[in-house]
mmCIF file with all atom_site columns, C-alpha atoms in Angstrom:
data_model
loop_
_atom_site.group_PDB
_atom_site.id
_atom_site.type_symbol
_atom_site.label_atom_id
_atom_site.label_alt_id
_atom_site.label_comp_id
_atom_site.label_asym_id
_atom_site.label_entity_id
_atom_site.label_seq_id
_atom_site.pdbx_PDB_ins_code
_atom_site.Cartn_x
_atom_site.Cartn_y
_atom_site.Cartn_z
_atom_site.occupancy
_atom_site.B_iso_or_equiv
_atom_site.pdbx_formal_charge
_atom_site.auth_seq_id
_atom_site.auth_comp_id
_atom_site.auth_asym_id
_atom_site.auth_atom_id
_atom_site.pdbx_PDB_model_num
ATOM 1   C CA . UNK X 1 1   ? 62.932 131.832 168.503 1.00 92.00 ? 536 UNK X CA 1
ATOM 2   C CA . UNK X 1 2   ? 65.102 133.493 170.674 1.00 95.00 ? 537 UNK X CA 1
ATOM 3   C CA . UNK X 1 3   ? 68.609 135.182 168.548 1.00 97.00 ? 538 UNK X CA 1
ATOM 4   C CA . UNK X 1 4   ? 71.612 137.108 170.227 1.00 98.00 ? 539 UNK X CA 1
ATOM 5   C CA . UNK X 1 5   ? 73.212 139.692 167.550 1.00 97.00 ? 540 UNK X CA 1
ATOM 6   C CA . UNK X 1 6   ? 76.649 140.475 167.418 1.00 97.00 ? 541 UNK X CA 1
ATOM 7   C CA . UNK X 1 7   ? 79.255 143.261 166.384 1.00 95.00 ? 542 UNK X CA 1
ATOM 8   C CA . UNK X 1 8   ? 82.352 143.314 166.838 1.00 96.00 ? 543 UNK X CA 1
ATOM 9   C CA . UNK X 1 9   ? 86.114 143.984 166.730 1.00 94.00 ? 544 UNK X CA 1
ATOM 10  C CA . UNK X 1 10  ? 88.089 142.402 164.268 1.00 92.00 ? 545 UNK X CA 1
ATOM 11  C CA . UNK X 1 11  ? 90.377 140.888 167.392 1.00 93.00 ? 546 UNK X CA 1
ATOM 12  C CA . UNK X 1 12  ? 87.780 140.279 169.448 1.00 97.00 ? 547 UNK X CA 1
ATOM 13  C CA . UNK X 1 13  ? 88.031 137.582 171.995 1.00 97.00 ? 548 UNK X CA 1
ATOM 14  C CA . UNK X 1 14  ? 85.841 134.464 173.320 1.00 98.00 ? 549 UNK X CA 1
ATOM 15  C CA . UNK X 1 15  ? 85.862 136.543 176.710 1.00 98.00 ? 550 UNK X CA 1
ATOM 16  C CA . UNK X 1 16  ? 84.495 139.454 174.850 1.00 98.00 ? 551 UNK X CA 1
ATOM 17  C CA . UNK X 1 17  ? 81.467 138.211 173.439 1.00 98.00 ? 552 UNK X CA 1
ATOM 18  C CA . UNK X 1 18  ? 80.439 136.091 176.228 1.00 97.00 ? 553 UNK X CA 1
ATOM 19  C CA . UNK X 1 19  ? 80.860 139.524 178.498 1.00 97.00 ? 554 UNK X CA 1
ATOM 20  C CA . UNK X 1 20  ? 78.383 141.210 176.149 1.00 98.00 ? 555 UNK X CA 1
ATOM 21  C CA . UNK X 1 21  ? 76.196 138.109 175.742 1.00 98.00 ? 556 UNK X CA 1
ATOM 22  C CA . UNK X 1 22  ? 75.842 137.771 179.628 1.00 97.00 ? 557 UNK X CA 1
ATOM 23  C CA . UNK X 1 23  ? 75.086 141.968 179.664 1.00 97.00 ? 558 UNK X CA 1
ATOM 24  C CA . UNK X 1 24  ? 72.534 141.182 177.408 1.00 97.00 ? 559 UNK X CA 1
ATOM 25  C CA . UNK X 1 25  ? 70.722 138.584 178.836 1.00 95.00 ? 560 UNK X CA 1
ATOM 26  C CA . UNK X 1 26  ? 72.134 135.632 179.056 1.00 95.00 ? 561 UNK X CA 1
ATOM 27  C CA . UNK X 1 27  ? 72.485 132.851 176.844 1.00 96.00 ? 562 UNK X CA 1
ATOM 28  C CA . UNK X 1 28  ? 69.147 131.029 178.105 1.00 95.00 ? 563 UNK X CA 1
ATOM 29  C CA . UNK X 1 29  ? 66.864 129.694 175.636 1.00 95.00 ? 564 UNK X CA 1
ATOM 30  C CA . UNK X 1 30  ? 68.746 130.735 172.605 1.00 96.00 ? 565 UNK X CA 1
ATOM 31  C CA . UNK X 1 31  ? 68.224 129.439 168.729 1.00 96.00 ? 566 UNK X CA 1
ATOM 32  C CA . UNK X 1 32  ? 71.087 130.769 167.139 1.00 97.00 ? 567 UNK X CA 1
ATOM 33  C CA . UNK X 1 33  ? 73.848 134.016 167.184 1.00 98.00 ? 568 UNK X CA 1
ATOM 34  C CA . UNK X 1 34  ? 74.089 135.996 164.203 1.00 97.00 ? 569 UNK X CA 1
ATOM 35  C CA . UNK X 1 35  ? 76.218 138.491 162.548 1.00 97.00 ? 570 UNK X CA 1
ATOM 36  C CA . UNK X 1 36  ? 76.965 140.350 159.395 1.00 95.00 ? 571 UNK X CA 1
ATOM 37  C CA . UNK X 1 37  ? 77.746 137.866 157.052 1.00 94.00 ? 572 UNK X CA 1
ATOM 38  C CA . UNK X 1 38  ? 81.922 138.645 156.614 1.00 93.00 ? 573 UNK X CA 1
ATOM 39  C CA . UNK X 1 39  ? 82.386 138.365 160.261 1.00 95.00 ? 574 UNK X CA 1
ATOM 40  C CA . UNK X 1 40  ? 80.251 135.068 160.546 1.00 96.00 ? 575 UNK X CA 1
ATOM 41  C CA . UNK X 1 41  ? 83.582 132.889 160.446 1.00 96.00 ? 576 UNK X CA 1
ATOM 42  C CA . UNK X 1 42  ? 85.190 134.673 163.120 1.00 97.00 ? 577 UNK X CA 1
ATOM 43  C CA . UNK X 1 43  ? 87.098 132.330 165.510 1.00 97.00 ? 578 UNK X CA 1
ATOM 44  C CA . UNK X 1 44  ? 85.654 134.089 168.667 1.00 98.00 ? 579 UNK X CA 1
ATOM 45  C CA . UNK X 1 45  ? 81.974 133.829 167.610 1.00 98.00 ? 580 UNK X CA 1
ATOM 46  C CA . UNK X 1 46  ? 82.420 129.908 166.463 1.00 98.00 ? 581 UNK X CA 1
ATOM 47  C CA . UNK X 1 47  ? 83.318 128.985 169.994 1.00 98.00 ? 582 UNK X CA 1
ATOM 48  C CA . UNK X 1 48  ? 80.994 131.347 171.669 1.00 98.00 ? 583 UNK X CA 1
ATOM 49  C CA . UNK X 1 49  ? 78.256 129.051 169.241 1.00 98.00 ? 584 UNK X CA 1
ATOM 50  C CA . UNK X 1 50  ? 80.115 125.723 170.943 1.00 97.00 ? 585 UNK X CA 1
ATOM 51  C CA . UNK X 1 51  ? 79.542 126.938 174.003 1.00 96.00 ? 586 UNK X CA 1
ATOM 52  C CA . UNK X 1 52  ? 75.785 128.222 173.994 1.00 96.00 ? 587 UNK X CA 1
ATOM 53  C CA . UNK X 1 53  ? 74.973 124.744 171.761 1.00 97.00 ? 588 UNK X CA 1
ATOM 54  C CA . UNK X 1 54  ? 73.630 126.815 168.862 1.00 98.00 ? 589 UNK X CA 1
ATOM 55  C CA . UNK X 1 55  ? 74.203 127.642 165.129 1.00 97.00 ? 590 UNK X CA 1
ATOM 56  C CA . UNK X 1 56  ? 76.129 131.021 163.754 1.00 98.00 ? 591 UNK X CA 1
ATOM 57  C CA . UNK X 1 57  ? 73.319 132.763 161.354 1.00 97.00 ? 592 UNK X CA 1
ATOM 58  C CA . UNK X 1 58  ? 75.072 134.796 158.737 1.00 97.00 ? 593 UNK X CA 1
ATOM 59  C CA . UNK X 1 59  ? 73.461 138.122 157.725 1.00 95.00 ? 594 UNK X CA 1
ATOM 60  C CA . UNK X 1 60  ? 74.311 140.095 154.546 1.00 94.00 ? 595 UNK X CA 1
ATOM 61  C CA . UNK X 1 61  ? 75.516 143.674 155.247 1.00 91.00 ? 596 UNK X CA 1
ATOM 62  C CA . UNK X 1 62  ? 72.685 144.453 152.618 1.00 91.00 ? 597 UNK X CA 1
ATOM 63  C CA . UNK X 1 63  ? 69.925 143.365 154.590 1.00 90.00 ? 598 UNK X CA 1
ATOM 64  C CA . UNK X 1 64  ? 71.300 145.020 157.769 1.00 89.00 ? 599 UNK X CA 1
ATOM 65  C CA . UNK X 1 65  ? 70.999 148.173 156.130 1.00 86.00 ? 600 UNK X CA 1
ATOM 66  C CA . UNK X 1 66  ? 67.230 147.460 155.953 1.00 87.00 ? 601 UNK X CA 1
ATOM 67  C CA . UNK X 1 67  ? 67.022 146.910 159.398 1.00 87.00 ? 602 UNK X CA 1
ATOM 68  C CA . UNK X 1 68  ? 65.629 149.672 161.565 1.00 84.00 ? 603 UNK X CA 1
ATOM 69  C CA . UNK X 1 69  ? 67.592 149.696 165.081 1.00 87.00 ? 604 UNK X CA 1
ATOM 70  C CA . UNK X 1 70  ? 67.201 151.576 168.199 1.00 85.00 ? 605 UNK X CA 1
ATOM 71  C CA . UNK X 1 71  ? 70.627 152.387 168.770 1.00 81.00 ? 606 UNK X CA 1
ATOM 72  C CA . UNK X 1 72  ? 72.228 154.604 166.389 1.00 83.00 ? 607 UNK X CA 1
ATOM 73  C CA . UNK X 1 73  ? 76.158 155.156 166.029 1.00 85.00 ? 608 UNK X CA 1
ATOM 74  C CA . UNK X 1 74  ? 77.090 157.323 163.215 1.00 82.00 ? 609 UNK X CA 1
ATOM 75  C CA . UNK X 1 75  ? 80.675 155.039 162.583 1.00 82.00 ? 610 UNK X CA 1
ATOM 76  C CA . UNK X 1 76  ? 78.248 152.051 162.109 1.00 84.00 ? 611 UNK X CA 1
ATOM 77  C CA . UNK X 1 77  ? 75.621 153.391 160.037 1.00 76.00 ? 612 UNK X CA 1
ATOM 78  C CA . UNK X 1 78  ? 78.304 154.981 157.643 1.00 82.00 ? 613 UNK X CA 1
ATOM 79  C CA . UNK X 1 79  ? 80.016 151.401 157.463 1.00 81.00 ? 614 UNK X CA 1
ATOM 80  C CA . UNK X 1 80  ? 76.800 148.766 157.584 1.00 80.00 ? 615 UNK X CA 1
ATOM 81  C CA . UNK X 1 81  ? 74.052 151.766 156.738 1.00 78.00 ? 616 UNK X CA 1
ATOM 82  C CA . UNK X 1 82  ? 72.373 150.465 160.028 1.00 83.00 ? 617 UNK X CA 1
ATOM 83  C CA . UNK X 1 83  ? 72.486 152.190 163.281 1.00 75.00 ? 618 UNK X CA 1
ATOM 84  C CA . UNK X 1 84  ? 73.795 148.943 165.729 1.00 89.00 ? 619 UNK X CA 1
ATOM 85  C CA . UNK X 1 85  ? 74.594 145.280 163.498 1.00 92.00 ? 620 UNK X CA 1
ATOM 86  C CA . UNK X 1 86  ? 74.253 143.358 166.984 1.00 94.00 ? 621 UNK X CA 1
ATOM 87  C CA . UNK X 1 87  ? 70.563 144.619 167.314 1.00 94.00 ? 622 UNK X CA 1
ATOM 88  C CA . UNK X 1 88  ? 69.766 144.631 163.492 1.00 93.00 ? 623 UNK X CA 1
ATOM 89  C CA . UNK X 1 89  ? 71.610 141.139 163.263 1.00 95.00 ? 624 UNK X CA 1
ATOM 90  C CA . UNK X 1 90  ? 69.421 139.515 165.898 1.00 96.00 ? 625 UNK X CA 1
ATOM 91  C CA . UNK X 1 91  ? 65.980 140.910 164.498 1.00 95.00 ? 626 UNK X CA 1
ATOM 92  C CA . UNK X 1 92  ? 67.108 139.760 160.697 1.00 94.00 ? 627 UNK X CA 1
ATOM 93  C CA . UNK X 1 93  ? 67.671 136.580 162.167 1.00 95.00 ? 628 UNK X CA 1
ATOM 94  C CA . UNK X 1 94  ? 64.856 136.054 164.589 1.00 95.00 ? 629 UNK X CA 1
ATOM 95  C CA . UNK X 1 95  ? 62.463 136.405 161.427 1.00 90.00 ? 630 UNK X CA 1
ATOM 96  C CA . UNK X 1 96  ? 60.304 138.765 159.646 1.00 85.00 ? 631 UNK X CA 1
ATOM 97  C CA . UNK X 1 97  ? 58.389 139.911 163.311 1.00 89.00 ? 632 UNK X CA 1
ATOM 98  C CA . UNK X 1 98  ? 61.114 140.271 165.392 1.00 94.00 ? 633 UNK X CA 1
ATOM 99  C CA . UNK X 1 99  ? 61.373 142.674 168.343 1.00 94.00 ? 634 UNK X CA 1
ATOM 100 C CA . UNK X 1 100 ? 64.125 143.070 170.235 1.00 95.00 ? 635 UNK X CA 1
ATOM 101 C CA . UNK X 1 101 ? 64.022 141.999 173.954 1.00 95.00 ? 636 UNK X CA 1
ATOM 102 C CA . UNK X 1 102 ? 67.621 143.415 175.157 1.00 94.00 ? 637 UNK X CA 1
ATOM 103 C CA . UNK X 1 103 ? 68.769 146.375 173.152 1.00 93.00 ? 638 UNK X CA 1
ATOM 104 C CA . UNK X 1 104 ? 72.593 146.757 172.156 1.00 95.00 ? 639 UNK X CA 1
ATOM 105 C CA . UNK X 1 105 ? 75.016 146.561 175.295 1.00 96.00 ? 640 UNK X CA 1
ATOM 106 C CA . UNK X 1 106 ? 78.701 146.980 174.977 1.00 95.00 ? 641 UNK X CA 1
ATOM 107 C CA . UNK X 1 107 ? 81.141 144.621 176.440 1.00 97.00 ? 642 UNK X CA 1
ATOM 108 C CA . UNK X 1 108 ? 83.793 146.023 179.084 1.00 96.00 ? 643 UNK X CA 1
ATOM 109 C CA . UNK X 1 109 ? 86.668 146.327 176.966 1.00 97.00 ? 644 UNK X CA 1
ATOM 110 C CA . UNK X 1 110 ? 84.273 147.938 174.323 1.00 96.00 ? 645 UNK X CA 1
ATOM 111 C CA . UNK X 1 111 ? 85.161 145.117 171.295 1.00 96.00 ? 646 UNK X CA 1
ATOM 112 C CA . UNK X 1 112 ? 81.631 143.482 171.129 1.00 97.00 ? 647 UNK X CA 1
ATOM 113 C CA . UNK X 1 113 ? 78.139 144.217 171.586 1.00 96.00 ? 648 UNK X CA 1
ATOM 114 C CA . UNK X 1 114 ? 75.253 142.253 172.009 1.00 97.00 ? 649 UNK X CA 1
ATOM 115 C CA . UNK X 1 115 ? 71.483 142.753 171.729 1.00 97.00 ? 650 UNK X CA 1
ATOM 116 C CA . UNK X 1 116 ? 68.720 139.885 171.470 1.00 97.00 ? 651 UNK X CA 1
ATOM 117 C CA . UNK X 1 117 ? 65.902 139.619 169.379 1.00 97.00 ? 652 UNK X CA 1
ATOM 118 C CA . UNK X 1 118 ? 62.464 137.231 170.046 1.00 96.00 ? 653 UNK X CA 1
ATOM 119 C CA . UNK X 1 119 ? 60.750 136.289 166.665 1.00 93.00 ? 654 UNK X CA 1
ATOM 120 C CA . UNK X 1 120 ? 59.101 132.987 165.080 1.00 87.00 ? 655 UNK X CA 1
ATOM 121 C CA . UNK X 1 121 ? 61.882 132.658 162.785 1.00 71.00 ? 656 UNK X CA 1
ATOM 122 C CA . UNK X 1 122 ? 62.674 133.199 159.207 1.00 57.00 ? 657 UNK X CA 1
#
């Protein structure tokens, strides 16, 4: 199971996130995009979902914080307690032996990030 994370802006666009999904990797083979749970609704990310054919996986901010990540910003682990949600979104998603497969990558106008996470689901 194949699961792109996201972060992001709170006006981020449709334009954004596909800019950071395509950085990423693409949205081949995909199961789902996740994010922290309070940004799950977000208009951008529901049409981004439309578009790749796949379901929007919520993830509470309290297991993000459990969530180990390769990337570390300070502003985000003071905020989320996790050092990237895109990357810690897409391995709580992907399932309990996730591993990432495209660390965090920043879209051009710097709103949204994307990583992508391989796992056998939760």
């Amino acid at each position: 199971m194949k699961v792109a994370g996201f972060g992001f802006k709170k006006d981020v666009t449709l334009a954004s996130l596909r800019d950071a999904l395509l950085a990423a990797g693409g949205p081949e083979g995909l199961a789902a995009v996740a994010t922290v749970s309070d940004k799950a609704d977000a208009e951008a990310l529901k049409q981004l979902a439309l578009e790749c054919g796949v379901p929007i996986k919520a993830v509470p901010a309290d297991m993000l914080a459990k969530v180990d990540t390769p990337t570390q910003s300070t502003i985000v682990a003071q905020k989320f307690g996790t050092g990237s949600v895109a990357e810690a979104a897409a391995i709580a998603a992907a399932g309990p032996r996730a591993r990432l497969i495209a660390t965090r990558v920043v879209s051009q106008d710097r709103t949204a990030t994307a990583a992508i996470a391989e796992g056998d689901g939760a």
